[in-house]
Amino acid sequence: PPDASYKTVSFTASDGVDLEGWYRPSRNGASVLMISGGGGNRRSTLRHAEMLVRHGYGVLVYDPRGSGNSEGTINSYGWGWEKDAAAALDFLAERDDVEPGRVGVLGLSTGADIAIDIAARRDDVKAVVADGSAAIGYQDIKAYTDDPVTRVPMWVLFKTIEVIQGRSGPEKSLAEQIAHSHAPHLIVSAGKPEKEWGELYDKAGGAHSELWYLPTAGHTAALKQYPEAYE
């Protein structure tokens, strides 16, 4: 961990998967759940966590299922991660240093997708920063385009994942999820490939969504490339 103020913690998802991470207590009564990208782990969000720590926020970083010291099967599109995020939020709800109604989520890449998804499932997520959102499943591809040239190969991809892992993909698109969420969302989109995804989710989010588009930034690299503006 960055320093001794981060303590090793563990919690269990609703399907019995044990997860491990680090928690840095809050100094301002608010705390933020950090969610890494696909193939990442608790260290993947530390730059963003340390930014928040400087302002007094508590931060929870953890290894998604199948990575680091957490149990389970890895899925880089985040299938099953909503259970991980729910368990992490339950952990934060029991913390004495966190005031009720002062929990946010900051996700990177796949973690950004999960941040949007979990905010629609829970009323205890009061703010979301989704940095690098795109598609979590085929429902997102359908919401994104009608072009069969794009749809067909992505349908094959997600159907293959279903067959290999023996589970179904998400039933709702992220656009549907953000439309049903009441939390304010900041959508951070970097570079041309993310622009249209950001616009899709910003439009679906309506009045409680704001898009920050950085045309020359790298994927989830905006904090590193534009530290002052990002902070």
PDB file of C-alpha atoms in Angstrom:
ATOM      1  CA  PRO A   1       0.000   0.000   0.000  1.00  0.00           C
ATOM      2  CA  PRO A   2       1.067   3.643  -0.408  1.00  0.00           C
ATOM      3  CA  ASP A   3       1.557   3.991   3.357  1.00  0.00           C
ATOM      4  CA  ALA A   4       0.592   2.506   6.710  1.00  0.00           C
ATOM      5  CA  SER A   5      -2.733   4.363   6.790  1.00  0.00           C
ATOM      6  CA  TYR A   6      -4.079   1.805   4.278  1.00  0.00           C
ATOM      7  CA  LYS A   7      -5.282  -1.328   6.071  1.00  0.00           C
ATOM      8  CA  THR A   8      -5.883  -4.744   4.499  1.00  0.00           C
ATOM      9  CA  VAL A   9      -9.599  -5.552   4.519  1.00  0.00           C
ATOM     10  CA  SER A  10     -11.795  -8.334   3.183  1.00  0.00           C
ATOM     11  CA  PHE A  11     -15.475  -8.804   2.392  1.00  0.00           C
ATOM     12  CA  THR A  12     -17.631 -11.444   0.719  1.00  0.00           C
ATOM     13  CA  ALA A  13     -19.874 -11.054  -2.333  1.00  0.00           C
ATOM     14  CA  SER A  14     -23.434 -12.379  -2.327  1.00  0.00           C
ATOM     15  CA  ASP A  15     -22.383 -15.451  -4.332  1.00  0.00           C
ATOM     16  CA  GLY A  16     -19.741 -16.406  -1.744  1.00  0.00           C
ATOM     17  CA  VAL A  17     -16.656 -14.990  -3.480  1.00  0.00           C
ATOM     18  CA  ASP A  18     -14.141 -13.625  -0.948  1.00  0.00           C
ATOM     19  CA  LEU A  19     -12.499 -10.343  -1.935  1.00  0.00           C
ATOM     20  CA  GLU A  20      -9.513  -8.452  -0.532  1.00  0.00           C
ATOM     21  CA  GLY A  21      -8.366  -4.856  -0.702  1.00  0.00           C
ATOM     22  CA  TRP A  22      -7.023  -1.863   1.199  1.00  0.00           C
ATOM     23  CA  TYR A  23      -9.024   0.779   3.016  1.00  0.00           C
ATOM     24  CA  ARG A  24      -7.781   4.231   3.918  1.00  0.00           C
ATOM     25  CA  PRO A  25     -10.137   5.834   6.507  1.00  0.00           C
ATOM     26  CA  SER A  26     -11.947   9.077   5.778  1.00  0.00           C
ATOM     27  CA  ARG A  27     -10.988  12.410   7.322  1.00  0.00           C
ATOM     28  CA  ASN A  28     -13.960  14.383   5.962  1.00  0.00           C
ATOM     29  CA  GLY A  29     -16.811  11.929   6.565  1.00  0.00           C
ATOM     30  CA  ALA A  30     -17.058  10.837   2.926  1.00  0.00           C
ATOM     31  CA  SER A  31     -15.551   7.802   1.208  1.00  0.00           C
ATOM     32  CA  VAL A  32     -15.108   6.639  -2.377  1.00  0.00           C
ATOM     33  CA  LEU A  33     -15.188   3.110  -3.753  1.00  0.00           C
ATOM     34  CA  MET A  34     -12.502   2.673  -6.422  1.00  0.00           C
ATOM     35  CA  ILE A  35     -13.067   0.085  -9.187  1.00  0.00           C
ATOM     36  CA  SER A  36     -10.232  -0.913 -11.511  1.00  0.00           C
ATOM     37  CA  GLY A  37     -10.366  -1.822 -15.162  1.00  0.00           C
ATOM     38  CA  GLY A  38     -10.498  -5.324 -16.639  1.00  0.00           C
ATOM     39  CA  GLY A  39      -7.300  -7.204 -15.858  1.00  0.00           C
ATOM     40  CA  GLY A  40      -6.458  -4.680 -13.151  1.00  0.00           C
ATOM     41  CA  ASN A  41      -6.302  -4.939  -9.381  1.00  0.00           C
ATOM     42  CA  ARG A  42      -6.271  -2.718  -6.290  1.00  0.00           C
ATOM     43  CA  ARG A  43      -3.047  -1.003  -7.390  1.00  0.00           C
ATOM     44  CA  SER A  44      -4.595   0.105 -10.687  1.00  0.00           C
ATOM     45  CA  THR A  45      -6.616   2.849  -8.996  1.00  0.00           C
ATOM     46  CA  LEU A  46      -4.026   4.136  -6.505  1.00  0.00           C
ATOM     47  CA  ARG A  47      -3.147   7.310  -8.438  1.00  0.00           C
ATOM     48  CA  HIS A  48      -6.812   8.316  -8.330  1.00  0.00           C
ATOM     49  CA  ALA A  49      -7.174   7.157  -4.731  1.00  0.00           C
ATOM     50  CA  GLU A  50      -4.242   9.282  -3.591  1.00  0.00           C
ATOM     51  CA  MET A  51      -5.763  12.310  -5.307  1.00  0.00           C
ATOM     52  CA  LEU A  52      -8.902  11.848  -3.204  1.00  0.00           C
ATOM     53  CA  VAL A  53      -6.943  11.152  -0.018  1.00  0.00           C
ATOM     54  CA  ARG A  54      -5.274  14.560  -0.367  1.00  0.00           C
ATOM     55  CA  HIS A  55      -8.723  16.106   0.005  1.00  0.00           C
ATOM     56  CA  GLY A  56      -9.706  14.057   3.046  1.00  0.00           C
ATOM     57  CA  TYR A  57     -11.758  11.327   1.407  1.00  0.00           C
ATOM     58  CA  GLY A  58     -11.623   7.741   2.536  1.00  0.00           C
ATOM     59  CA  VAL A  59     -10.870   5.272  -0.253  1.00  0.00           C
ATOM     60  CA  LEU A  60     -11.502   1.562  -0.712  1.00  0.00           C
ATOM     61  CA  VAL A  61      -9.396  -0.158  -3.376  1.00  0.00           C
ATOM     62  CA  TYR A  62      -9.801  -3.892  -3.963  1.00  0.00           C
ATOM     63  CA  ASP A  63      -8.951  -6.776  -6.248  1.00  0.00           C
ATOM     64  CA  PRO A  64     -11.924  -7.670  -8.493  1.00  0.00           C
ATOM     65  CA  ARG A  65     -12.884 -11.327  -8.547  1.00  0.00           C
ATOM     66  CA  GLY A  66     -10.268 -13.513 -10.169  1.00  0.00           C
ATOM     67  CA  SER A  67      -7.435 -11.019  -9.633  1.00  0.00           C
ATOM     68  CA  GLY A  68      -4.872 -10.310  -6.919  1.00  0.00           C
ATOM     69  CA  ASN A  69      -5.839 -11.948  -3.629  1.00  0.00           C
ATOM     70  CA  SER A  70      -9.535 -12.214  -4.460  1.00  0.00           C
ATOM     71  CA  GLU A  71     -11.281 -15.486  -5.275  1.00  0.00           C
ATOM     72  CA  GLY A  72     -13.476 -16.179  -8.302  1.00  0.00           C
ATOM     73  CA  THR A  73     -13.193 -16.351 -12.067  1.00  0.00           C
ATOM     74  CA  ILE A  74     -11.796 -13.399 -13.982  1.00  0.00           C
ATOM     75  CA  ASN A  75     -13.984 -11.600 -16.513  1.00  0.00           C
ATOM     76  CA  SER A  76     -12.503  -8.475 -18.041  1.00  0.00           C
ATOM     77  CA  TYR A  77     -15.919  -7.182 -19.126  1.00  0.00           C
ATOM     78  CA  GLY A  78     -16.952  -7.102 -15.489  1.00  0.00           C
ATOM     79  CA  TRP A  79     -19.628  -9.784 -15.419  1.00  0.00           C
ATOM     80  CA  GLY A  80     -20.249 -10.552 -11.751  1.00  0.00           C
ATOM     81  CA  TRP A  81     -18.434  -7.409 -10.630  1.00  0.00           C
ATOM     82  CA  GLU A  82     -21.707  -5.814  -9.572  1.00  0.00           C
ATOM     83  CA  LYS A  83     -21.721  -8.329  -6.709  1.00  0.00           C
ATOM     84  CA  ASP A  84     -18.187  -7.274  -5.763  1.00  0.00           C
ATOM     85  CA  ALA A  85     -19.158  -3.596  -5.793  1.00  0.00           C
ATOM     86  CA  ALA A  86     -22.271  -4.279  -3.723  1.00  0.00           C
ATOM     87  CA  ALA A  87     -20.210  -6.085  -1.076  1.00  0.00           C
ATOM     88  CA  ALA A  88     -17.717  -3.207  -1.049  1.00  0.00           C
ATOM     89  CA  LEU A  89     -20.525  -0.692  -0.540  1.00  0.00           C
ATOM     90  CA  ASP A  90     -21.900  -2.809   2.300  1.00  0.00           C
ATOM     91  CA  PHE A  91     -18.420  -2.662   3.868  1.00  0.00           C
ATOM     92  CA  LEU A  92     -18.368   1.141   3.626  1.00  0.00           C
ATOM     93  CA  ALA A  93     -21.868   1.375   5.112  1.00  0.00           C
ATOM     94  CA  GLU A  94     -20.558  -0.218   8.312  1.00  0.00           C
ATOM     95  CA  ARG A  95     -17.635   2.177   8.724  1.00  0.00           C
ATOM     96  CA  ASP A  96     -17.813   4.629  11.633  1.00  0.00           C
ATOM     97  CA  ASP A  97     -15.713   7.166   9.726  1.00  0.00           C
ATOM     98  CA  VAL A  98     -18.215   7.364   6.851  1.00  0.00           C
ATOM     99  CA  GLU A  99     -21.326   9.490   7.303  1.00  0.00           C
ATOM    100  CA  PRO A 100     -24.604   8.139   5.857  1.00  0.00           C
ATOM    101  CA  GLY A 101     -25.233   9.408   2.338  1.00  0.00           C
ATOM    102  CA  ARG A 102     -21.607  10.314   1.664  1.00  0.00           C
ATOM    103  CA  VAL A 103     -20.337   7.448  -0.497  1.00  0.00           C
ATOM    104  CA  GLY A 104     -19.272   7.804  -4.116  1.00  0.00           C
ATOM    105  CA  VAL A 105     -17.800   5.493  -6.756  1.00  0.00           C
ATOM    106  CA  LEU A 106     -14.909   6.170  -9.129  1.00  0.00           C
ATOM    107  CA  GLY A 107     -14.321   3.560 -11.823  1.00  0.00           C
ATOM    108  CA  LEU A 108     -11.754   3.195 -14.587  1.00  0.00           C
ATOM    109  CA  SER A 109     -12.512   1.444 -17.899  1.00  0.00           C
ATOM    110  CA  THR A 110     -14.502  -1.690 -16.978  1.00  0.00           C
ATOM    111  CA  GLY A 111     -14.684  -0.242 -13.490  1.00  0.00           C
ATOM    112  CA  ALA A 112     -16.380   2.832 -14.978  1.00  0.00           C
ATOM    113  CA  ASP A 113     -19.008   0.571 -16.513  1.00  0.00           C
ATOM    114  CA  ILE A 114     -19.576  -1.097 -13.152  1.00  0.00           C
ATOM    115  CA  ALA A 115     -19.764   2.294 -11.430  1.00  0.00           C
ATOM    116  CA  ILE A 116     -22.663   3.246 -13.713  1.00  0.00           C
ATOM    117  CA  ASP A 117     -24.297  -0.142 -13.252  1.00  0.00           C
ATOM    118  CA  ILE A 118     -24.075  -0.284  -9.443  1.00  0.00           C
ATOM    119  CA  ALA A 119     -25.381   3.280  -9.039  1.00  0.00           C
ATOM    120  CA  ALA A 120     -28.589   2.173 -10.748  1.00  0.00           C
ATOM    121  CA  ARG A 121     -28.901  -0.830  -8.425  1.00  0.00           C
ATOM    122  CA  ARG A 122     -28.216   0.990  -5.149  1.00  0.00           C
ATOM    123  CA  ASP A 123     -29.570   4.184  -3.612  1.00  0.00           C
ATOM    124  CA  ASP A 124     -26.526   4.601  -1.351  1.00  0.00           C
ATOM    125  CA  VAL A 125     -24.258   5.670  -4.240  1.00  0.00           C
ATOM    126  CA  LYS A 126     -24.427   9.460  -4.137  1.00  0.00           C
ATOM    127  CA  ALA A 127     -21.931  10.354  -6.881  1.00  0.00           C
ATOM    128  CA  VAL A 128     -20.212   8.604  -9.783  1.00  0.00           C
ATOM    129  CA  VAL A 129     -17.082   9.322 -11.795  1.00  0.00           C
ATOM    130  CA  ALA A 130     -16.987   6.975 -14.791  1.00  0.00           C
ATOM    131  CA  ASP A 131     -13.618   7.323 -16.539  1.00  0.00           C
ATOM    132  CA  GLY A 132     -13.363   5.364 -19.789  1.00  0.00           C
ATOM    133  CA  SER A 133     -16.823   3.781 -20.090  1.00  0.00           C
ATOM    134  CA  ALA A 134     -17.709   1.689 -23.116  1.00  0.00           C
ATOM    135  CA  ALA A 135     -19.530  -1.653 -23.423  1.00  0.00           C
ATOM    136  CA  ILE A 136     -20.131  -4.237 -20.720  1.00  0.00           C
ATOM    137  CA  GLY A 137     -22.313  -6.534 -22.833  1.00  0.00           C
ATOM    138  CA  TYR A 138     -24.234  -6.938 -26.067  1.00  0.00           C
ATOM    139  CA  GLN A 139     -27.109  -4.760 -24.857  1.00  0.00           C
ATOM    140  CA  ASP A 140     -24.670  -1.843 -24.944  1.00  0.00           C
ATOM    141  CA  ILE A 141     -23.727  -2.600 -28.543  1.00  0.00           C
ATOM    142  CA  LYS A 142     -27.414  -2.564 -29.496  1.00  0.00           C
ATOM    143  CA  ALA A 143     -27.831   0.824 -27.813  1.00  0.00           C
ATOM    144  CA  TYR A 144     -24.697   2.137 -29.503  1.00  0.00           C
ATOM    145  CA  THR A 145     -25.333   1.212 -33.148  1.00  0.00           C
ATOM    146  CA  ASP A 146     -27.733  -0.361 -35.635  1.00  0.00           C
ATOM    147  CA  ASP A 147     -24.862  -1.251 -37.967  1.00  0.00           C
ATOM    148  CA  PRO A 148     -24.769  -5.057 -38.460  1.00  0.00           C
ATOM    149  CA  VAL A 149     -21.071  -4.877 -39.355  1.00  0.00           C
ATOM    150  CA  THR A 150     -20.428  -3.816 -35.752  1.00  0.00           C
ATOM    151  CA  ARG A 151     -23.222  -5.734 -34.087  1.00  0.00           C
ATOM    152  CA  VAL A 152     -22.587  -9.218 -35.484  1.00  0.00           C
ATOM    153  CA  PRO A 153     -18.945  -9.727 -34.408  1.00  0.00           C
ATOM    154  CA  MET A 154     -19.719  -8.283 -30.966  1.00  0.00           C
ATOM    155  CA  TRP A 155     -22.692 -10.625 -30.625  1.00  0.00           C
ATOM    156  CA  VAL A 156     -20.364 -13.529 -31.424  1.00  0.00           C
ATOM    157  CA  LEU A 157     -17.828 -12.250 -28.873  1.00  0.00           C
ATOM    158  CA  PHE A 158     -20.283 -11.925 -26.005  1.00  0.00           C
ATOM    159  CA  LYS A 159     -22.057 -15.181 -26.853  1.00  0.00           C
ATOM    160  CA  THR A 160     -18.678 -16.959 -26.784  1.00  0.00           C
ATOM    161  CA  ILE A 161     -17.976 -15.555 -23.323  1.00  0.00           C
ATOM    162  CA  GLU A 162     -21.364 -16.818 -22.167  1.00  0.00           C
ATOM    163  CA  VAL A 163     -20.621 -20.325 -23.441  1.00  0.00           C
ATOM    164  CA  ILE A 164     -17.093 -20.472 -22.000  1.00  0.00           C
ATOM    165  CA  GLN A 165     -17.993 -19.105 -18.578  1.00  0.00           C
ATOM    166  CA  GLY A 166     -21.449 -20.620 -18.320  1.00  0.00           C
ATOM    167  CA  ARG A 167     -23.215 -17.387 -17.479  1.00  0.00           C
ATOM    168  CA  SER A 168     -25.356 -14.785 -19.201  1.00  0.00           C
ATOM    169  CA  GLY A 169     -24.353 -11.231 -19.928  1.00  0.00           C
ATOM    170  CA  PRO A 170     -26.053  -8.173 -18.426  1.00  0.00           C
ATOM    171  CA  GLU A 171     -29.776  -7.914 -19.140  1.00  0.00           C
ATOM    172  CA  LYS A 172     -29.806  -4.103 -19.265  1.00  0.00           C
ATOM    173  CA  SER A 173     -27.594  -1.684 -21.141  1.00  0.00           C
ATOM    174  CA  LEU A 174     -25.564   0.915 -19.286  1.00  0.00           C
ATOM    175  CA  ALA A 175     -27.644   3.603 -21.027  1.00  0.00           C
ATOM    176  CA  GLU A 176     -30.748   2.111 -19.395  1.00  0.00           C
ATOM    177  CA  GLN A 177     -28.983   1.922 -16.048  1.00  0.00           C
ATOM    178  CA  ILE A 178     -27.780   5.511 -15.979  1.00  0.00           C
ATOM    179  CA  ALA A 179     -31.237   6.698 -17.011  1.00  0.00           C
ATOM    180  CA  HIS A 180     -32.701   5.058 -13.894  1.00  0.00           C
ATOM    181  CA  SER A 181     -30.028   6.303 -11.498  1.00  0.00           C
ATOM    182  CA  HIS A 182     -30.530   9.373  -9.328  1.00  0.00           C
ATOM    183  CA  ALA A 183     -26.837   9.948  -8.568  1.00  0.00           C
ATOM    184  CA  PRO A 184     -24.916  12.698 -10.393  1.00  0.00           C
ATOM    185  CA  HIS A 185     -22.489  11.222 -12.926  1.00  0.00           C
ATOM    186  CA  LEU A 186     -19.306  12.677 -14.392  1.00  0.00           C
ATOM    187  CA  ILE A 187     -18.479  10.809 -17.594  1.00  0.00           C
ATOM    188  CA  VAL A 188     -14.812  11.167 -18.572  1.00  0.00           C
ATOM    189  CA  SER A 189     -14.129  10.186 -22.188  1.00  0.00           C
ATOM    190  CA  ALA A 190     -10.652  10.250 -23.662  1.00  0.00           C
ATOM    191  CA  GLY A 191      -9.876  10.273 -27.362  1.00  0.00           C
ATOM    192  CA  LYS A 192     -12.115   9.697 -30.354  1.00  0.00           C
ATOM    193  CA  PRO A 193     -12.920   5.999 -29.607  1.00  0.00           C
ATOM    194  CA  GLU A 194     -14.589   6.961 -26.305  1.00  0.00           C
ATOM    195  CA  LYS A 195     -16.325  10.124 -27.515  1.00  0.00           C
ATOM    196  CA  GLU A 196     -19.483   8.483 -28.848  1.00  0.00           C
ATOM    197  CA  TRP A 197     -19.761   6.196 -25.820  1.00  0.00           C
ATOM    198  CA  GLY A 198     -19.526   9.215 -23.543  1.00  0.00           C
ATOM    199  CA  GLU A 199     -22.145  11.075 -25.547  1.00  0.00           C
ATOM    200  CA  LEU A 200     -24.468   8.068 -25.389  1.00  0.00           C
ATOM    201  CA  TYR A 201     -24.288   7.810 -21.603  1.00  0.00           C
ATOM    202  CA  ASP A 202     -24.388  11.558 -21.057  1.00  0.00           C
ATOM    203  CA  LYS A 203     -27.570  11.816 -23.121  1.00  0.00           C
ATOM    204  CA  ALA A 204     -29.142   8.865 -21.303  1.00  0.00           C
ATOM    205  CA  GLY A 205     -28.206  10.367 -17.932  1.00  0.00           C
ATOM    206  CA  GLY A 206     -29.974  13.614 -18.727  1.00  0.00           C
ATOM    207  CA  ALA A 207     -29.819  16.379 -16.138  1.00  0.00           C
ATOM    208  CA  HIS A 208     -27.792  14.322 -13.652  1.00  0.00           C
ATOM    209  CA  SER A 209     -24.972  13.569 -16.083  1.00  0.00           C
ATOM    210  CA  GLU A 210     -22.031  15.670 -17.293  1.00  0.00           C
ATOM    211  CA  LEU A 211     -19.560  14.706 -20.024  1.00  0.00           C
ATOM    212  CA  TRP A 212     -15.905  15.744 -19.905  1.00  0.00           C
ATOM    213  CA  TYR A 213     -14.328  14.914 -23.255  1.00  0.00           C
ATOM    214  CA  LEU A 214     -10.542  15.093 -23.645  1.00  0.00           C
ATOM    215  CA  PRO A 215      -9.732  14.557 -27.335  1.00  0.00           C
ATOM    216  CA  THR A 216      -5.982  14.014 -26.869  1.00  0.00           C
ATOM    217  CA  ALA A 217      -5.957  12.022 -23.631  1.00  0.00           C
ATOM    218  CA  GLY A 218      -5.216   8.304 -23.411  1.00  0.00           C
ATOM    219  CA  HIS A 219      -7.623   5.710 -22.044  1.00  0.00           C
ATOM    220  CA  THR A 220      -7.975   6.318 -18.263  1.00  0.00           C
ATOM    221  CA  ALA A 221      -4.806   8.458 -18.454  1.00  0.00           C
ATOM    222  CA  ALA A 222      -6.461  11.870 -18.024  1.00  0.00           C
ATOM    223  CA  LEU A 223      -5.335  12.225 -14.397  1.00  0.00           C
ATOM    224  CA  LYS A 224      -1.728  11.532 -15.374  1.00  0.00           C
ATOM    225  CA  GLN A 225      -1.808  13.786 -18.443  1.00  0.00           C
ATOM    226  CA  TYR A 226      -3.921  16.637 -17.014  1.00  0.00           C
ATOM    227  CA  PRO A 227      -3.419  16.333 -13.240  1.00  0.00           C
ATOM    228  CA  GLU A 228      -4.500  19.815 -12.204  1.00  0.00           C
ATOM    229  CA  ALA A 229      -7.622  19.906 -14.360  1.00  0.00           C
ATOM    230  CA  TYR A 230      -8.595  16.392 -13.325  1.00  0.00           C
ATOM    231  CA  GLU A 231      -8.148  17.053  -9.618  1.00  0.00           C
TER     232      GLU A 231
END
